[in-house]
Short mmCIF file of C-alpha atoms in Angstrom, two decimals:
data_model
loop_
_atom_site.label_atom_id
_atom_site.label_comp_id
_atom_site.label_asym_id
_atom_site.label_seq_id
_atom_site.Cartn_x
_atom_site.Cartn_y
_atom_site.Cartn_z
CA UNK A 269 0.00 0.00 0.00
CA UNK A 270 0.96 3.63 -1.01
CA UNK A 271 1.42 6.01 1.88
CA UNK A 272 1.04 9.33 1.61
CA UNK A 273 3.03 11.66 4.77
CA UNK A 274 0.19 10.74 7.43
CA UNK A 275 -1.10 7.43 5.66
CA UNK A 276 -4.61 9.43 5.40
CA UNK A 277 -5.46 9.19 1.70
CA UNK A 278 -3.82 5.67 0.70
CA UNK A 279 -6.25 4.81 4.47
CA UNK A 280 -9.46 5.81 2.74
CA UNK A 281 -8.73 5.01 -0.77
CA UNK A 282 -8.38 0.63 0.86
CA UNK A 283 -11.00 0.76 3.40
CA UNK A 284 -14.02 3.24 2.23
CA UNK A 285 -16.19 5.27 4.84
CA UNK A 286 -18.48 2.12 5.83
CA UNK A 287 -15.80 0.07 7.13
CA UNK A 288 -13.81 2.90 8.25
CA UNK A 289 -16.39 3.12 11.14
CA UNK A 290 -16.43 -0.16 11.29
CA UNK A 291 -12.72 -0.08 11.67
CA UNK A 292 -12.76 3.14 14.39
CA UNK A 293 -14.76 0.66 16.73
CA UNK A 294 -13.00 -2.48 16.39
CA UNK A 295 -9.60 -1.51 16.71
CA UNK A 296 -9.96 -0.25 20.37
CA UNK A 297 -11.06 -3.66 21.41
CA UNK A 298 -8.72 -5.15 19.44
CA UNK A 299 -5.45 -3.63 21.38
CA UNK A 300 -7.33 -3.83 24.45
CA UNK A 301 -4.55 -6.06 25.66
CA UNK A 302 -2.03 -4.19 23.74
CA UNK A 303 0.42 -1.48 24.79
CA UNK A 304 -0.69 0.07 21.70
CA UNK A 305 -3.33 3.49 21.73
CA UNK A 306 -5.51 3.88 19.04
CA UNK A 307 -5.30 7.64 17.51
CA UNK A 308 -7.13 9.09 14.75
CA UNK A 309 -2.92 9.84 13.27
CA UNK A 310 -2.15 6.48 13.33
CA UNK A 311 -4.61 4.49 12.17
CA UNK A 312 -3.05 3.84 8.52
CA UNK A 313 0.05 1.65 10.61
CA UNK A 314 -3.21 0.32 12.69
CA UNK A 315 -4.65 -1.00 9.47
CA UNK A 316 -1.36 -2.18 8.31
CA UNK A 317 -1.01 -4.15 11.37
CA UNK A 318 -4.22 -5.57 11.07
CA UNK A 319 -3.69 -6.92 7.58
CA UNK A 320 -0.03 -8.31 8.90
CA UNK A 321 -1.61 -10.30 11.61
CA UNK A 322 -3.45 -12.56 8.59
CA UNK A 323 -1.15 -15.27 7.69
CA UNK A 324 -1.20 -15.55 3.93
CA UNK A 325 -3.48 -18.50 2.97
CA UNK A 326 -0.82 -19.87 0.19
CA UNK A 327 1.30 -20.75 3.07
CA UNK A 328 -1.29 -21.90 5.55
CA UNK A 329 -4.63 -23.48 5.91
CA UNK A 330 -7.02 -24.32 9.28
CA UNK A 331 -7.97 -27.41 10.00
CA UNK A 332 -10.31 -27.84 13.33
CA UNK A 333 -8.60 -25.41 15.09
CA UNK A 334 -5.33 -25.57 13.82
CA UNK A 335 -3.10 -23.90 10.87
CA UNK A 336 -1.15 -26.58 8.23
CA UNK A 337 1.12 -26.16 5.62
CA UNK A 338 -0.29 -26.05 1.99
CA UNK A 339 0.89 -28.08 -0.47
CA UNK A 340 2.48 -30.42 2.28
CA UNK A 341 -1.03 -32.22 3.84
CA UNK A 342 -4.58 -32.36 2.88
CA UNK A 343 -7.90 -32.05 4.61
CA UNK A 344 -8.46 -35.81 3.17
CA UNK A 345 -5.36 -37.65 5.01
CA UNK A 346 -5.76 -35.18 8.31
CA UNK A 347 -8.83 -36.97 8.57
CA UNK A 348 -8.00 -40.37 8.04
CA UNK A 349 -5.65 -40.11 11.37
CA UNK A 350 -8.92 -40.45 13.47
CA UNK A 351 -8.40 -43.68 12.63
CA UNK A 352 -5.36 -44.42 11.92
CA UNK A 353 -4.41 -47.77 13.65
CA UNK A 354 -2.50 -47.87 16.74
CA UNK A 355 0.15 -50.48 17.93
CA UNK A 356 0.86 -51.15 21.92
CA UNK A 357 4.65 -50.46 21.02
CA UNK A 358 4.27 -47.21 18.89
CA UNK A 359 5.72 -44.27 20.31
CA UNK A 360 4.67 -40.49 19.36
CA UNK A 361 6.85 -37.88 19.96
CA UNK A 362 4.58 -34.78 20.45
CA UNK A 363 6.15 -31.09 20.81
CA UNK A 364 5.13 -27.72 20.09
CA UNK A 365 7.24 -26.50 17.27
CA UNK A 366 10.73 -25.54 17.98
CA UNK A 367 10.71 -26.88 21.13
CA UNK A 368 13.16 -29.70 21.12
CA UNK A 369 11.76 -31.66 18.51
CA UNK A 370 14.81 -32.89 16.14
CA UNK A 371 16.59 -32.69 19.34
CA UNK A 372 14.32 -35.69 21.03
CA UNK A 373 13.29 -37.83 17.48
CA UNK A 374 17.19 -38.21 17.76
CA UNK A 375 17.39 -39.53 21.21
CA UNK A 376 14.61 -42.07 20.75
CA UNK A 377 16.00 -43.02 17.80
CA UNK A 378 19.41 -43.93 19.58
CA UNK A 379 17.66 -45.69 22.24
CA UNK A 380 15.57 -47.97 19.95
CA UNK A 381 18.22 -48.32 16.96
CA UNK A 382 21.75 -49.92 17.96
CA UNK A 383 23.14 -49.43 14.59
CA UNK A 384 21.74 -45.84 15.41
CA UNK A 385 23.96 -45.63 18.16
CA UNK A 386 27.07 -47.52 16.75
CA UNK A 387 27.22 -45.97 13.64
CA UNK A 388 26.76 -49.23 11.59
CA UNK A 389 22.80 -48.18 9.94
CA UNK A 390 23.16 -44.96 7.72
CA UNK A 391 19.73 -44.28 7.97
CA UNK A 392 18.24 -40.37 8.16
CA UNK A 393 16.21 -39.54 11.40
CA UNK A 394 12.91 -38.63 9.41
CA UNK A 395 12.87 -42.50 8.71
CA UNK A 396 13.41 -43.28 12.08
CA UNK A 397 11.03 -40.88 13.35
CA UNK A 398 8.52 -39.61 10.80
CA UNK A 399 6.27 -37.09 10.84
CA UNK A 400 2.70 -38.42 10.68
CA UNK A 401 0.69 -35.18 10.16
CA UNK A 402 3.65 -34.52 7.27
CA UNK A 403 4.05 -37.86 5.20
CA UNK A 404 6.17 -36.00 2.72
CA UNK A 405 7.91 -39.20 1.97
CA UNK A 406 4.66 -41.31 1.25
CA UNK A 407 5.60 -43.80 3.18
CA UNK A 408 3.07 -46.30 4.10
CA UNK A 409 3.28 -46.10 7.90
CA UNK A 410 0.74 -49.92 8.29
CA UNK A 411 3.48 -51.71 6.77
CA UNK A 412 6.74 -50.28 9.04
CA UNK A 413 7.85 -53.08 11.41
CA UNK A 414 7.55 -52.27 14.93
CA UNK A 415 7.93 -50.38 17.30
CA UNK A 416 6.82 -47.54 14.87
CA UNK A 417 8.62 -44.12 16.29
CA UNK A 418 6.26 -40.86 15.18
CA UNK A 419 6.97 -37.42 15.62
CA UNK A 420 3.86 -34.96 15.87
CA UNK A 421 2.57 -30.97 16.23
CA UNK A 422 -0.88 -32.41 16.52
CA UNK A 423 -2.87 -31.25 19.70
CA UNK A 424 -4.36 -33.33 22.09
CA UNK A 425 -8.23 -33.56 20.29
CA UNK A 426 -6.61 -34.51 16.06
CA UNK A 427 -4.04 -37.12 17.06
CA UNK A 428 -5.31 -40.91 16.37
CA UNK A 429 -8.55 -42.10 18.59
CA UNK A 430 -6.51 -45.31 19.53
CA UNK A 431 -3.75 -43.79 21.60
CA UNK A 432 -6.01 -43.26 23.85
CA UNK A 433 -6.21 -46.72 25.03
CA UNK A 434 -3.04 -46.11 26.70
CA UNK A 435 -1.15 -48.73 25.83
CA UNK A 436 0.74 -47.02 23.20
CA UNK A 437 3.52 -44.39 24.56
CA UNK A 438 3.18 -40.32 24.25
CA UNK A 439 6.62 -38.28 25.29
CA UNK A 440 5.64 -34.75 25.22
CA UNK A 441 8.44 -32.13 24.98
CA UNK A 442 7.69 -28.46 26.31
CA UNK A 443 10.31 -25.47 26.09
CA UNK A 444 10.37 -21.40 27.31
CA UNK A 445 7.72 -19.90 24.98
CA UNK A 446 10.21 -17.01 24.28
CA UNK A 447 12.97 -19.10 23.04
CA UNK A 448 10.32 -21.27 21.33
CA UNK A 449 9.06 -17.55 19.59
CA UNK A 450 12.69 -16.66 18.30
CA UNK A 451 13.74 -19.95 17.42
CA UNK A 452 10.11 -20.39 15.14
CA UNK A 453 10.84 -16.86 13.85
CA UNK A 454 14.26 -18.04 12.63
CA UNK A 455 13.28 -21.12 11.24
CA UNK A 456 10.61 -19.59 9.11
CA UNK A 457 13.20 -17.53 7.22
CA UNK A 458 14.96 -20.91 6.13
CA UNK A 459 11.29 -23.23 5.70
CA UNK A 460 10.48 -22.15 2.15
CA UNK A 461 6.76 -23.37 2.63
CA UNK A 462 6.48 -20.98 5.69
CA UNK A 463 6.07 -17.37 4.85
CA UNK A 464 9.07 -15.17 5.87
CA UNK A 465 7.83 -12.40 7.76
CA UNK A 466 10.69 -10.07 8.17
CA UNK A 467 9.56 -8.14 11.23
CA UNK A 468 9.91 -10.31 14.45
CA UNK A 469 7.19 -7.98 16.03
CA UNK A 470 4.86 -9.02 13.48
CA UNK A 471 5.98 -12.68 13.93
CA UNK A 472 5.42 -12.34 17.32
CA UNK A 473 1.99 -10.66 17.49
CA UNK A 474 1.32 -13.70 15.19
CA UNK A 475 2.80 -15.62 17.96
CA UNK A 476 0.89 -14.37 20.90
CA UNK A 477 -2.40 -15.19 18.83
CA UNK A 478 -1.85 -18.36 17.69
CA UNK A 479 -1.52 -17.41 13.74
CA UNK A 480 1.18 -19.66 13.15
CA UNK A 481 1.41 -23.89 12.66
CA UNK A 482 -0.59 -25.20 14.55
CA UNK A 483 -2.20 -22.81 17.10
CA UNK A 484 -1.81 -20.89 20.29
CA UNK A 485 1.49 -22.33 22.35
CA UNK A 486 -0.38 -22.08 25.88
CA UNK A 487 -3.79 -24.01 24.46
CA UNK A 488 -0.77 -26.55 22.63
CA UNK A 489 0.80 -27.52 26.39
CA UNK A 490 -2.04 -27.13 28.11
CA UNK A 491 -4.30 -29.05 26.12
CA UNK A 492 -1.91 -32.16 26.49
CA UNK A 493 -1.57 -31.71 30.22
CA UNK A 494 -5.25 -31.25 31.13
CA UNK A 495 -5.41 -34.53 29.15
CA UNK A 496 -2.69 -36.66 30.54
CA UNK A 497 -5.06 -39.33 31.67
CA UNK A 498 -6.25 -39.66 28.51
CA UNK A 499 -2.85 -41.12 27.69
CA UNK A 500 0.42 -42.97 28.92
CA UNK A 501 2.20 -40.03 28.36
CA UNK A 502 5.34 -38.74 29.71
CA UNK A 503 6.09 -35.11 30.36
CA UNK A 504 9.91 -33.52 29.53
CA UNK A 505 11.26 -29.71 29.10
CA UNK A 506 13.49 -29.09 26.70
CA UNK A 507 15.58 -26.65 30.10
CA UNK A 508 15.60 -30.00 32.26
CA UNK A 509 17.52 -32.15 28.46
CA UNK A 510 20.17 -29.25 28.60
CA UNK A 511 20.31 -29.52 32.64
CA UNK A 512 20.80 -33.02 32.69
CA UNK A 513 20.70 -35.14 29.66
CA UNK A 514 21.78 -38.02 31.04
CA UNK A 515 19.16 -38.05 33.46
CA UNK A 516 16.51 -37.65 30.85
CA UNK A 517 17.79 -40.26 28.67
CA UNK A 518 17.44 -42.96 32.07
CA UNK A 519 13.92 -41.29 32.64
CA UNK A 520 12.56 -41.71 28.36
CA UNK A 521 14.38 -45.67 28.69
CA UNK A 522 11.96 -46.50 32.01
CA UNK A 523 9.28 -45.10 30.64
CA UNK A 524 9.89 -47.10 27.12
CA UNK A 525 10.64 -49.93 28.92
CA UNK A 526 14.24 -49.86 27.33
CA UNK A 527 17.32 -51.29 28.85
CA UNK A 528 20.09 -49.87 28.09
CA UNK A 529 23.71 -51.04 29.66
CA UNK A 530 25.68 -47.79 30.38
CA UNK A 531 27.74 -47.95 27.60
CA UNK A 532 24.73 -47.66 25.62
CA UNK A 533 23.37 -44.94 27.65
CA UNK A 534 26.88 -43.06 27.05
CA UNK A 535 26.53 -43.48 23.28
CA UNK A 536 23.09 -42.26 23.38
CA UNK A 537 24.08 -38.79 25.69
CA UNK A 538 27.25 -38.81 23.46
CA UNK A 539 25.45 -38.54 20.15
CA UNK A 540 22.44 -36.67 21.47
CA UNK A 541 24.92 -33.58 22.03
CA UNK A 542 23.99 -30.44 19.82
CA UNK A 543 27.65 -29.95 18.68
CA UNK A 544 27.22 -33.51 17.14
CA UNK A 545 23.71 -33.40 16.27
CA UNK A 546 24.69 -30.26 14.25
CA UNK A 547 27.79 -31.63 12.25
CA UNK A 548 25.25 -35.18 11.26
CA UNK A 549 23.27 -34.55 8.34
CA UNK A 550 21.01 -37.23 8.96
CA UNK A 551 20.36 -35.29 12.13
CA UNK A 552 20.28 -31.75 11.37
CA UNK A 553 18.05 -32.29 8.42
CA UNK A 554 20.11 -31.74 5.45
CA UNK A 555 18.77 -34.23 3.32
CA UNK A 556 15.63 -32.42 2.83
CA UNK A 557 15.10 -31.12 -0.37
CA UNK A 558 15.43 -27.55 -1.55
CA UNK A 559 12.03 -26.90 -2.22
CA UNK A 560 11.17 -27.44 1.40
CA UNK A 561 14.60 -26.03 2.98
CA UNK A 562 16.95 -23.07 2.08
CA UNK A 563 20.00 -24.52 3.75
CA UNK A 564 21.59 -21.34 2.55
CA UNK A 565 19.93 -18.95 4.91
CA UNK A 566 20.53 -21.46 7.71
CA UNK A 567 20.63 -24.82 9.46
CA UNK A 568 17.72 -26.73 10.63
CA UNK A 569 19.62 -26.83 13.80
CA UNK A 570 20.70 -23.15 14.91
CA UNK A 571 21.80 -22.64 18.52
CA UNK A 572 20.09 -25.18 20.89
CA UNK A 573 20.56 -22.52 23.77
CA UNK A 574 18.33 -21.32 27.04
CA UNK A 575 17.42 -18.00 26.95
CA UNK A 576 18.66 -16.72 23.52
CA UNK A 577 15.39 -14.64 23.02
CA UNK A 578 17.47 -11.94 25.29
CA UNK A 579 19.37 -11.50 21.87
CA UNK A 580 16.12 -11.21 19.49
CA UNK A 581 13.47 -9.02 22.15
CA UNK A 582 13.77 -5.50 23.17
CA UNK A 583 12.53 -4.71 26.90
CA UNK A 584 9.11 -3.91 25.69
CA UNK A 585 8.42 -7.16 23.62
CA UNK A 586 9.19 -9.46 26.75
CA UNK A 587 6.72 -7.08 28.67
CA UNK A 588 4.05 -7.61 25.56
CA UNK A 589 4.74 -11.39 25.70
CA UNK A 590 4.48 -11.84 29.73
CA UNK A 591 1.36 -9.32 29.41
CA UNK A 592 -0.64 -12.29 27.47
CA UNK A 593 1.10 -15.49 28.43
CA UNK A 594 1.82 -14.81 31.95
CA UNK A 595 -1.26 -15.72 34.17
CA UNK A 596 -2.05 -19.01 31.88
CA UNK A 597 1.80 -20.03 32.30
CA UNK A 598 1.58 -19.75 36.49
CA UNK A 599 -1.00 -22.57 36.38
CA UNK A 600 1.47 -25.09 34.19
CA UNK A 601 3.43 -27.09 36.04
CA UNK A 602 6.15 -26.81 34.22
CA UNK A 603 9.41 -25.16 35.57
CA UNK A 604 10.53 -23.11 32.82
CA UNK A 605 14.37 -21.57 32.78
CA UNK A 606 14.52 -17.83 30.77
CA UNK A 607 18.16 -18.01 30.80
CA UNK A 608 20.83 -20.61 30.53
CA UNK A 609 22.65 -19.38 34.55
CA UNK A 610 19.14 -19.73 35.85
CA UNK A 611 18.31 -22.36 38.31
CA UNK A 612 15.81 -25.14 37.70
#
């Protein structure tokens, strides 16, 4: 859109005196919980705004609740999952985006794989641990032997009806919304499916309203935890891996009902490292294919760090964020760490 010095003229020529009302009493209710005023002088960057908080629908589409990826999944196969048929010995990796994910497919995959671990299998982690919202490989998923590793974004109400028997094993990873936020808007600048917004307060406003695959963080991790009993599911943050990883990896094998001698457990902490997770391309995603990744703006794997969004938010943002997110997060019981010195 065409500004003019106060935005005035390009501001009526796009929205016309009916919805310009319309727009005069909207917008007050829409900052309500925003640090932003709404004056007569600004409301051309109001309207701007607006239209930036619309993800554009050639990148995304909703789904029950939730934003996909075009092009990647359909309405048709996100509703054959309902039923998609569970084993006792599957296990679904469920995270919020950017939250550990890669980070944890690789871990289970070294736990369940011994040619994983000692190097002798050459296989890429996505066909350890595919995605089963994202088949981008086609696989056929009934005929892998099992157990059958998944990774998912899903929330609680679209994954399969049969986990719910609870015989079949959820490990649900949750990290620090902010670094989540930065890490997401980093990513999306290197997923060519994913629109690039270049403003991280746009990305973030996006963010805090749950415009962005697959919805809001807080209804993501609390969805899953007000529905634990649904499930046998077992409940990680990504601050307590980078605490202790050792101590996670002992907690994931009793809950899989994995044992591991402690050499094994060493090769799994070993391998599960970021430095070495980085420098594996089977593990840091490089075999993906151009038209999904531009590995020349970045790695899939970036910094794997507690409390980088200091580096990426200004004062003000982290006062925005804690604005929305704060009174919802004091009722998980998650301990989160903001910074990497912080104690747990």
């Amino acid at each position: 859109m065409l500004l003019t010095c106060d935005g005035r003229e390009a501001w009526d020529s796009a929205m016309g005196s009916a919805k310009r009302v319309g727009f005069d009493k909207m917008t007050p209710l829409f900052l309500c919980d925003s640090p932003l005023s709404y004056k007569r002088e600004n409301y051309s960057l109001l309207f701007i705004l607006r239209q930036a908080m619309q993800p554009e629908e050639k990148y995304l589409f909703t789904y029950k609740g939730c934003y996909f990826q075009r092009e990647i999944v359909s309405v048709e196969y996100l509703d054959s999952l309902e039923d998609f048929e569970i084993r006792d010995s599957d296990v679904f990796l469920v995270t919020y985006p950017k939250s550990g994910t890669i980070w944890t497919q690789n871990i289970l995959s070294l736990i369940y794989h011994e040619g994983h671990r000692d190097g002798t299998e050459k296989v890429d982690l996505l066909d350890r641990a595919p995605w089963l919202e994202y088949n981008i490989r086609n696989v056929d998923y009934v005929s892998r032997p099992s157990p059958r590793l998944f990774a998912s974004h899903l929330p609680y109400y679209l994954v399969p009806k049969g986990l719910r028997n609870r015989r079949a094993k959820v490990v649900y990873v949750a990290r620090n919304p902010k670094d989540v936020l930065v890490s997401y808007y980093h990513f999306s600048k290197i997923a060519v499916r994913l629109e690039d917004v270049e403003d991280f307060g746009i990305f973030m406003e996006r963010f805090l309203a749950g415009k962005v695959i697959p919805s809001l963080w807080l209804d993501h991790v609390e969805g899953w935890y007000s529905h634990k009993d649904d499930f046998n599911i077992l409940f990680l943050t990504y601050e307590e891996m980078k605490k202790d990883l050792r101590s996670c990896v002992l907690k994931l094998c009793n809950f899989l009902g994995k044992r591991l001698t402690e050499k094994e457990v060493d090769a799994v902490v070993d391998q599960a490292t970021f430095n070495k997770m980085k420098a594996d391309p089977r593990a840091n995603y490089e075999f993906m294919p151009p038209d999904l990744m531009d590995h020349s703006k970045g790695h899939f794997l970036r910094k794997g760090t507690v409390g980088d969004w200091k580096n990426t938010m200004t004062v003000a943002q982290s006062e925005r964020f804690d604005s929305v997110f704060k009174e919802r997060m004091e009722k998980l019981p998650f301990k989160f760490c903001w910074d990497i010195h912080e104690e747990s």
